[in-house]
PDB file of C-alpha atoms in Angstrom:
ATOM      1  CA  MET A   1      19.537 -15.378   3.068  1.00 51.00           C
ATOM      2  CA  ARG A   2      16.071 -15.327   4.610  1.00 73.00           C
ATOM      3  CA  SER A   3      13.064 -15.809   2.375  1.00 88.00           C
ATOM      4  CA  LEU A   4      11.551 -12.325   2.596  1.00 96.00           C
ATOM      5  CA  TRP A   5       8.203 -11.206   1.274  1.00 96.00           C
ATOM      6  CA  THR A   6       9.250  -7.576   1.641  1.00 97.00           C
ATOM      7  CA  TYR A   7      12.576  -5.768   1.749  1.00 97.00           C
ATOM      8  CA  ILE A   8      12.477  -1.958   1.677  1.00 98.00           C
ATOM      9  CA  THR A   9      14.991   0.743   2.562  1.00 97.00           C
ATOM     10  CA  ASN A  10      15.245   4.419   3.429  1.00 96.00           C
ATOM     11  CA  ARG A  11      18.334   6.554   4.062  1.00 94.00           C
ATOM     12  CA  ASN A  12      19.354   4.817   7.282  1.00 96.00           C
ATOM     13  CA  TYR A  13      17.440   1.571   7.677  1.00 98.00           C
ATOM     14  CA  SER A  14      16.075  -1.474   5.902  1.00 98.00           C
ATOM     15  CA  LEU A  15      13.081  -3.621   6.766  1.00 98.00           C
ATOM     16  CA  GLY A  16      12.679  -7.292   5.990  1.00 98.00           C
ATOM     17  CA  LEU A  17       9.336  -9.096   6.444  1.00 98.00           C
ATOM     18  CA  THR A  18       8.769 -12.837   6.376  1.00 97.00           C
ATOM     19  CA  GLY A  19       5.056 -12.718   7.224  1.00 95.00           C
ATOM     20  CA  ARG A  20       5.594 -13.475  10.906  1.00 94.00           C
ATOM     21  CA  THR A  21       8.786 -11.590  11.725  1.00 97.00           C
ATOM     22  CA  VAL A  22       9.869  -8.028  10.977  1.00 98.00           C
ATOM     23  CA  TYR A  23      13.636  -7.465  10.820  1.00 98.00           C
ATOM     24  CA  VAL A  24      15.214  -4.013  11.148  1.00 98.00           C
ATOM     25  CA  TYR A  25      18.677  -3.499   9.655  1.00 97.00           C
ATOM     26  CA  ASP A  26      21.028  -0.530   9.630  1.00 96.00           C
ATOM     27  CA  LYS A  27      22.281   0.913   6.335  1.00 93.00           C
ATOM     28  CA  TYR A  28      25.194  -1.522   6.362  1.00 95.00           C
ATOM     29  CA  GLY A  29      22.914  -4.558   6.600  1.00 94.00           C
ATOM     30  CA  ASN A  30      23.492  -5.300  10.291  1.00 96.00           C
ATOM     31  CA  GLU A  31      20.426  -6.661  12.084  1.00 97.00           C
ATOM     32  CA  LEU A  32      19.341  -4.245  14.816  1.00 98.00           C
ATOM     33  CA  LYS A  33      16.050  -5.703  15.991  1.00 97.00           C
ATOM     34  CA  LYS A  34      13.343  -8.182  15.157  1.00 97.00           C
ATOM     35  CA  PHE A  35       9.671  -8.055  16.027  1.00 98.00           C
ATOM     36  CA  LYS A  36       7.033 -10.779  16.152  1.00 97.00           C
ATOM     37  CA  ASP A  37       3.993  -8.750  17.118  1.00 97.00           C
ATOM     38  CA  LEU A  38       1.737  -9.670  14.184  1.00 95.00           C
ATOM     39  CA  PRO A  39       1.101 -12.731  12.035  1.00 94.00           C
ATOM     40  CA  TYR A  40       0.383 -12.347   8.307  1.00 95.00           C
ATOM     41  CA  ALA A  41       2.444  -9.142   8.168  1.00 95.00           C
ATOM     42  CA  TYR A  42       3.643  -8.807   4.583  1.00 96.00           C
ATOM     43  CA  THR A  43       3.866  -5.059   3.865  1.00 97.00           C
ATOM     44  CA  ALA A  44       5.428  -2.036   5.526  1.00 98.00           C
ATOM     45  CA  ALA A  45       6.310   1.602   4.902  1.00 98.00           C
ATOM     46  CA  PHE A  46       8.686   4.175   6.349  1.00 98.00           C
ATOM     47  CA  SER A  47       7.377   7.587   7.330  1.00 98.00           C
ATOM     48  CA  PRO A  48       8.920  10.386   5.224  1.00 97.00           C
ATOM     49  CA  LYS A  49      10.175  11.857   8.502  1.00 95.00           C
ATOM     50  CA  GLY A  50      12.260   8.737   9.088  1.00 95.00           C
ATOM     51  CA  ASP A  51      11.088   8.431  12.689  1.00 96.00           C
ATOM     52  CA  ILE A  52       8.612   5.540  12.444  1.00 98.00           C
ATOM     53  CA  PHE A  53       7.520   2.694  10.216  1.00 98.00           C
ATOM     54  CA  VAL A  54       4.178   0.954   9.819  1.00 98.00           C
ATOM     55  CA  VAL A  55       3.452  -2.726   9.232  1.00 98.00           C
ATOM     56  CA  LYS A  56       0.103  -3.954   7.892  1.00 97.00           C
ATOM     57  CA  THR A  57      -1.360  -7.453   8.028  1.00 96.00           C
ATOM     58  CA  THR A  58      -3.850  -9.177   5.758  1.00 94.00           C
ATOM     59  CA  GLU A  59      -6.091  -9.825   8.795  1.00 93.00           C
ATOM     60  CA  GLY A  60      -6.807  -6.137   9.391  1.00 94.00           C
ATOM     61  CA  ARG A  61      -4.162  -5.042  11.896  1.00 96.00           C
ATOM     62  CA  ILE A  62      -1.532  -2.312  11.927  1.00 97.00           C
ATOM     63  CA  ALA A  63       1.598  -1.983  14.054  1.00 98.00           C
ATOM     64  CA  VAL A  64       3.557   1.251  14.425  1.00 98.00           C
ATOM     65  CA  TYR A  65       7.221   1.190  15.436  1.00 98.00           C
ATOM     66  CA  SER A  66       9.762   3.796  16.516  1.00 98.00           C
ATOM     67  CA  LEU A  67      12.997   3.755  14.527  1.00 97.00           C
ATOM     68  CA  GLU A  68      14.762   5.860  17.150  1.00 95.00           C
ATOM     69  CA  LYS A  69      13.963   3.541  20.044  1.00 97.00           C
ATOM     70  CA  LEU A  70      13.401   0.379  17.992  1.00 98.00           C
ATOM     71  CA  CYS A  71      10.218  -0.466  19.855  1.00 98.00           C
ATOM     72  CA  LEU A  72       6.523  -1.018  19.222  1.00 98.00           C
ATOM     73  CA  ILE A  73       4.537   2.198  19.691  1.00 97.00           C
ATOM     74  CA  LYS A  74       1.021   1.057  18.910  1.00 97.00           C
ATOM     75  CA  LYS A  75      -0.851  -1.965  17.609  1.00 97.00           C
ATOM     76  CA  PHE A  76      -4.514  -1.936  16.638  1.00 97.00           C
ATOM     77  CA  ARG A  77      -7.135  -3.673  14.529  1.00 96.00           C
ATOM     78  CA  PHE A  78      -8.711  -1.457  11.892  1.00 96.00           C
ATOM     79  CA  SER A  79     -11.220  -4.052  10.647  1.00 94.00           C
ATOM     80  CA  LYS A  80     -12.711  -7.373  11.693  1.00 90.00           C
ATOM     81  CA  VAL A  81     -12.939  -8.468   8.058  1.00 88.00           C
ATOM     82  CA  ASP A  82     -10.160 -11.048   7.884  1.00 81.00           C
ATOM     83  CA  ALA A  83      -7.810 -12.391   5.197  1.00 76.00           C
ATOM     84  CA  SER A  84      -8.505  -9.753   2.552  1.00 85.00           C
ATOM     85  CA  GLN A  85      -6.702  -6.640   3.781  1.00 92.00           C
ATOM     86  CA  ASP A  86      -4.007  -6.605   1.119  1.00 92.00           C
ATOM     87  CA  ASP A  87      -4.779  -3.214  -0.417  1.00 95.00           C
ATOM     88  CA  ASN A  88      -2.010  -0.685  -0.122  1.00 95.00           C
ATOM     89  CA  PHE A  89      -1.356   2.483   1.877  1.00 98.00           C
ATOM     90  CA  CYS A  90       0.847   5.561   1.980  1.00 97.00           C
ATOM     91  CA  PHE A  91       1.980   8.469   4.128  1.00 98.00           C
ATOM     92  CA  SER A  92       1.399  12.110   3.327  1.00 98.00           C
ATOM     93  CA  PRO A  93       4.625  13.844   2.198  1.00 97.00           C
ATOM     94  CA  ASP A  94       5.019  15.571   5.591  1.00 97.00           C
ATOM     95  CA  GLY A  95       4.474  12.276   7.418  1.00 97.00           C
ATOM     96  CA  GLU A  96       1.571  13.671   9.430  1.00 98.00           C
ATOM     97  CA  LYS A  97      -1.175  11.585   7.779  1.00 98.00           C
ATOM     98  CA  PHE A  98      -1.449   7.905   6.959  1.00 98.00           C
ATOM     99  CA  PHE A  99      -3.851   6.735   4.254  1.00 98.00           C
ATOM    100  CA  ASN A 100      -4.988   3.109   4.321  1.00 98.00           C
ATOM    101  CA  ILE A 101      -7.373   1.306   1.971  1.00 97.00           C
ATOM    102  CA  GLU A 102      -9.533  -0.901   4.188  1.00 97.00           C
ATOM    103  CA  ARG A 103     -12.371  -3.419   3.898  1.00 94.00           C
ATOM    104  CA  HIS A 104     -14.899  -2.956   6.689  1.00 92.00           C
ATOM    105  CA  ASN A 105     -18.286  -4.432   5.840  1.00 85.00           C
ATOM    106  CA  ASP A 106     -17.165  -7.385   3.733  1.00 86.00           C
ATOM    107  CA  THR A 107     -14.308  -8.460   1.506  1.00 87.00           C
ATOM    108  CA  CYS A 108     -15.792  -6.796  -1.577  1.00 87.00           C
ATOM    109  CA  LYS A 109     -16.248  -3.243  -0.256  1.00 92.00           C
ATOM    110  CA  THR A 110     -13.448  -0.770   0.349  1.00 95.00           C
ATOM    111  CA  ALA A 111     -13.004   2.500   2.192  1.00 96.00           C
ATOM    112  CA  LEU A 112     -10.126   4.938   2.611  1.00 98.00           C
ATOM    113  CA  SER A 113      -9.176   5.739   6.198  1.00 98.00           C
ATOM    114  CA  VAL A 114      -7.007   8.678   7.214  1.00 98.00           C
ATOM    115  CA  TYR A 115      -5.001   8.535  10.454  1.00 98.00           C
ATOM    116  CA  ASN A 116      -3.143  11.225  12.369  1.00 98.00           C
ATOM    117  CA  THR A 117       0.386   9.892  12.821  1.00 98.00           C
ATOM    118  CA  LYS A 118       0.943  11.686  16.131  1.00 96.00           C
ATOM    119  CA  ASP A 119      -1.022   8.923  17.845  1.00 96.00           C
ATOM    120  CA  PHE A 120      -2.582   7.056  14.898  1.00 97.00           C
ATOM    121  CA  SER A 121      -6.042   8.205  15.878  1.00 97.00           C
ATOM    122  CA  LEU A 122      -8.614   7.833  13.122  1.00 97.00           C
ATOM    123  CA  GLU A 123      -9.484  11.192  11.572  1.00 98.00           C
ATOM    124  CA  LYS A 124     -11.990  10.110   8.936  1.00 97.00           C
ATOM    125  CA  ILE A 125     -13.191   7.267   6.754  1.00 97.00           C
ATOM    126  CA  LEU A 126     -14.050   8.008   3.142  1.00 97.00           C
ATOM    127  CA  PHE A 127     -16.288   6.150   0.659  1.00 96.00           C
ATOM    128  CA  THR A 128     -17.815   3.745   3.191  1.00 92.00           C
ATOM    129  CA  ASP A 129     -21.275   4.105   1.637  1.00 89.00           C
ATOM    130  CA  ASP A 130     -20.057   3.613  -1.923  1.00 91.00           C
ATOM    131  CA  GLU A 131     -20.886  -0.006  -2.742  1.00 89.00           C
ATOM    132  CA  LYS A 132     -19.814   0.109  -6.377  1.00 94.00           C
ATOM    133  CA  THR A 133     -16.347   1.682  -6.135  1.00 96.00           C
ATOM    134  CA  VAL A 134     -13.467  -0.621  -5.197  1.00 96.00           C
ATOM    135  CA  LEU A 135     -10.092   0.945  -4.391  1.00 97.00           C
ATOM    136  CA  LYS A 136      -6.856  -0.998  -4.645  1.00 97.00           C
ATOM    137  CA  ILE A 137      -3.825   1.307  -4.808  1.00 98.00           C
ATOM    138  CA  ILE A 138      -3.170   4.785  -3.413  1.00 98.00           C
ATOM    139  CA  GLU A 139      -0.003   6.619  -4.333  1.00 98.00           C
ATOM    140  CA  TYR A 140       1.352  10.113  -3.640  1.00 98.00           C
ATOM    141  CA  ASP A 141       3.143  11.874  -6.492  1.00 97.00           C
ATOM    142  CA  SER A 142       5.713  14.412  -5.322  1.00 95.00           C
ATOM    143  CA  TYR A 143       6.026  16.123  -8.712  1.00 95.00           C
ATOM    144  CA  SER A 144       2.360  17.103  -8.943  1.00 95.00           C
ATOM    145  CA  ASP A 145       1.746  17.068  -5.156  1.00 97.00           C
ATOM    146  CA  GLU A 146      -1.344  14.911  -5.698  1.00 98.00           C
ATOM    147  CA  TYR A 147      -2.741  11.548  -4.606  1.00 98.00           C
ATOM    148  CA  PHE A 148      -3.766   9.018  -7.248  1.00 98.00           C
ATOM    149  CA  LEU A 149      -5.901   5.908  -6.815  1.00 98.00           C
ATOM    150  CA  LEU A 150      -6.329   2.792  -8.898  1.00 98.00           C
ATOM    151  CA  GLY A 151      -9.536   0.767  -8.758  1.00 97.00           C
ATOM    152  CA  PHE A 152     -12.690  -0.341 -10.524  1.00 97.00           C
ATOM    153  CA  LEU A 153     -16.461   0.070 -10.511  1.00 97.00           C
ATOM    154  CA  ARG A 154     -18.904  -2.812 -10.045  1.00 93.00           C
ATOM    155  CA  ASP A 155     -22.017  -3.131 -12.165  1.00 91.00           C
ATOM    156  CA  ASN A 156     -25.492  -3.869 -10.779  1.00 88.00           C
ATOM    157  CA  ASN A 157     -24.601  -7.556 -10.561  1.00 88.00           C
ATOM    158  CA  GLY A 158     -21.496  -6.855  -8.500  1.00 86.00           C
ATOM    159  CA  ILE A 159     -19.119  -7.666 -11.341  1.00 90.00           C
ATOM    160  CA  ALA A 160     -16.011  -5.571 -11.996  1.00 89.00           C
ATOM    161  CA  HIS A 161     -17.018  -3.403 -14.925  1.00 89.00           C
ATOM    162  CA  ASN A 162     -15.064  -0.159 -15.420  1.00 95.00           C
ATOM    163  CA  PHE A 163     -11.416   0.108 -14.364  1.00 97.00           C
ATOM    164  CA  PHE A 164     -10.059   3.537 -13.526  1.00 97.00           C
ATOM    165  CA  ILE A 165      -7.253   5.827 -12.444  1.00 97.00           C
ATOM    166  CA  THR A 166      -8.367   8.884 -10.460  1.00 97.00           C
ATOM    167  CA  LYS A 167      -7.226  11.659  -8.142  1.00 98.00           C
ATOM    168  CA  LEU A 168      -8.109  12.231  -4.496  1.00 98.00           C
ATOM    169  CA  ILE A 169      -9.056  15.899  -4.185  1.00 97.00           C
ATOM    170  CA  ASN A 170     -10.842  17.338  -1.147  1.00 97.00           C
ATOM    171  CA  ASP A 171     -11.835  13.844   0.025  1.00 97.00           C
ATOM    172  CA  SER A 172     -13.457  13.043  -3.317  1.00 97.00           C
ATOM    173  CA  LEU A 173     -12.512  10.926  -6.311  1.00 97.00           C
ATOM    174  CA  SER A 174     -11.954  13.493  -9.048  1.00 96.00           C
ATOM    175  CA  GLU A 175     -11.025  13.589 -12.721  1.00 95.00           C
ATOM    176  CA  MET A 176     -11.526   9.852 -13.150  1.00 96.00           C
ATOM    177  CA  ARG A 177     -10.078   8.267 -16.290  1.00 96.00           C
ATOM    178  CA  PHE A 178     -11.145   4.820 -17.472  1.00 96.00           C
ATOM    179  CA  ILE A 179      -8.521   2.300 -18.524  1.00 97.00           C
ATOM    180  CA  SER A 180      -8.479  -1.242 -19.861  1.00 96.00           C
ATOM    181  CA  GLU A 181      -8.676  -4.229 -17.558  1.00 96.00           C
ATOM    182  CA  THR A 182      -5.246  -5.309 -18.807  1.00 95.00           C
ATOM    183  CA  LEU A 183      -3.676  -2.005 -17.771  1.00 96.00           C
ATOM    184  CA  TYR A 184      -5.418  -2.129 -14.403  1.00 97.00           C
ATOM    185  CA  TRP A 185      -3.997  -5.556 -13.594  1.00 96.00           C
ATOM    186  CA  PHE A 186      -0.522  -4.627 -14.769  1.00 96.00           C
ATOM    187  CA  TYR A 187      -0.352  -1.491 -12.619  1.00 97.00           C
ATOM    188  CA  LYS A 188      -1.936  -3.305  -9.683  1.00 96.00           C
ATOM    189  CA  GLU A 189       0.689  -6.066  -9.860  1.00 96.00           C
ATOM    190  CA  TYR A 190       3.511  -3.568 -10.383  1.00 97.00           C
ATOM    191  CA  SER A 191       2.403  -1.504  -7.379  1.00 96.00           C
ATOM    192  CA  ASP A 192       2.210  -4.644  -5.234  1.00 96.00           C
ATOM    193  CA  LEU A 193       5.746  -5.629  -6.251  1.00 97.00           C
ATOM    194  CA  LYS A 194       7.006  -2.122  -5.525  1.00 96.00           C
ATOM    195  CA  MET A 195       5.401  -2.226  -2.072  1.00 96.00           C
ATOM    196  CA  HIS A 196       7.278  -5.461  -1.397  1.00 97.00           C
ATOM    197  CA  GLY A 197      10.548  -4.028  -2.645  1.00 97.00           C
ATOM    198  CA  PHE A 198      10.629  -6.296  -5.732  1.00 97.00           C
ATOM    199  CA  THR A 199      11.823  -9.271  -3.679  1.00 96.00           C
ATOM    200  CA  ARG A 200      12.385 -12.642  -5.291  1.00 94.00           C
ATOM    201  CA  LYS A 201       9.506 -14.143  -3.322  1.00 95.00           C
ATOM    202  CA  ALA A 202       7.098 -11.379  -4.338  1.00 95.00           C
ATOM    203  CA  LYS A 203       8.066 -11.888  -7.960  1.00 94.00           C
ATOM    204  CA  GLU A 204       7.465 -15.636  -7.667  1.00 93.00           C
ATOM    205  CA  TRP A 205       3.892 -14.969  -6.545  1.00 93.00           C
ATOM    206  CA  SER A 206       3.237 -12.157  -9.003  1.00 94.00           C
ATOM    207  CA  GLU A 207       0.679 -12.693 -11.750  1.00 92.00           C
ATOM    208  CA  LEU A 208       2.880 -10.828 -14.227  1.00 93.00           C
ATOM    209  CA  ASN A 209       4.562 -12.968 -16.848  1.00 88.00           C
ATOM    210  CA  LYS A 210       8.316 -13.458 -16.938  1.00 85.00           C
ATOM    211  CA  ASN A 211       8.799 -10.969 -19.783  1.00 83.00           C
ATOM    212  CA  ASP A 212       7.080  -8.230 -17.772  1.00 87.00           C
ATOM    213  CA  LEU A 213       9.262  -9.017 -14.744  1.00 93.00           C
ATOM    214  CA  ASN A 214      12.573  -8.581 -16.571  1.00 90.00           C
ATOM    215  CA  GLY A 215      14.163  -5.441 -15.099  1.00 92.00           C
ATOM    216  CA  ILE A 216      10.841  -4.287 -13.702  1.00 95.00           C
ATOM    217  CA  GLU A 217      12.426  -2.755 -10.579  1.00 93.00           C
ATOM    218  CA  SER A 218      14.171  -0.167 -12.784  1.00 94.00           C
ATOM    219  CA  LYS A 219      10.933   0.924 -14.464  1.00 93.00           C
ATOM    220  CA  ASN A 220       8.676   3.808 -13.442  1.00 92.00           C
ATOM    221  CA  TYR A 221       5.062   2.758 -13.755  1.00 95.00           C
ATOM    222  CA  SER A 222       3.610   5.432 -11.487  1.00 96.00           C
ATOM    223  CA  LEU A 223      -0.115   6.100 -11.172  1.00 97.00           C
ATOM    224  CA  SER A 224       0.465   9.744 -12.093  1.00 96.00           C
ATOM    225  CA  LYS A 225       2.045   8.608 -15.365  1.00 94.00           C
ATOM    226  CA  LEU A 226      -0.929   6.321 -16.034  1.00 95.00           C
ATOM    227  CA  TRP A 227      -3.385   9.134 -15.351  1.00 94.00           C
ATOM    228  CA  ASN A 228      -1.542  11.558 -17.639  1.00 93.00           C
ATOM    229  CA  GLU A 229      -1.449   8.999 -20.433  1.00 92.00           C
ATOM    230  CA  HIS A 230      -5.248   8.755 -20.272  1.00 88.00           C
ATOM    231  CA  LYS A 231      -5.935  12.433 -19.902  1.00 75.00           C
ATOM    232  CA  SER A 232      -8.677  13.498 -22.279  1.00 59.00           C
TER     233      SER A 232
END
């Protein structure tokens, strides 16, 4: 068995990522195709439509692939800031938008970019002028039909100060709830593992302790749940 950083599935396909190679499998586990278009490619996501998938690298590049034709559709660099682009991303529920947390100016500052998935043209970039807010996780919740974000605020010395869970409403961070640093790191690590498909390799590199990892793939630590638990 290959040593995979990521292994995720949808109804008809599975994706396996080693960091340099992306493997596409059918639902029976047969290898259909492999791609070597990007180095440092550790995370991926299927579109809800089931027609494409996206691969993201830690060096600020994205590749878009067709599942129907099993070919590369588009490859582009979203940032020249290298080696720190490990924040997560998600599709809108209709598959028409792609949300990606990006670092543009330096490794410490984040923004949220929104792409149109028809051609992956950039529609807008949010929070680029906000030097104190750092975003890490974005997640869509189908039950509430809302987007939630996990992150923290820096103080005047640039130190992580207040950790939060918040909603994205009308391109703004709304109804922010502050949480403990311990909870932030747990949900951040859980979300990273979930993005990787809870692979053995991802677990080996996780900062969670062994007790937290026991059966973690069967748990539901969603950002919506975290927000509701800290609702005032």
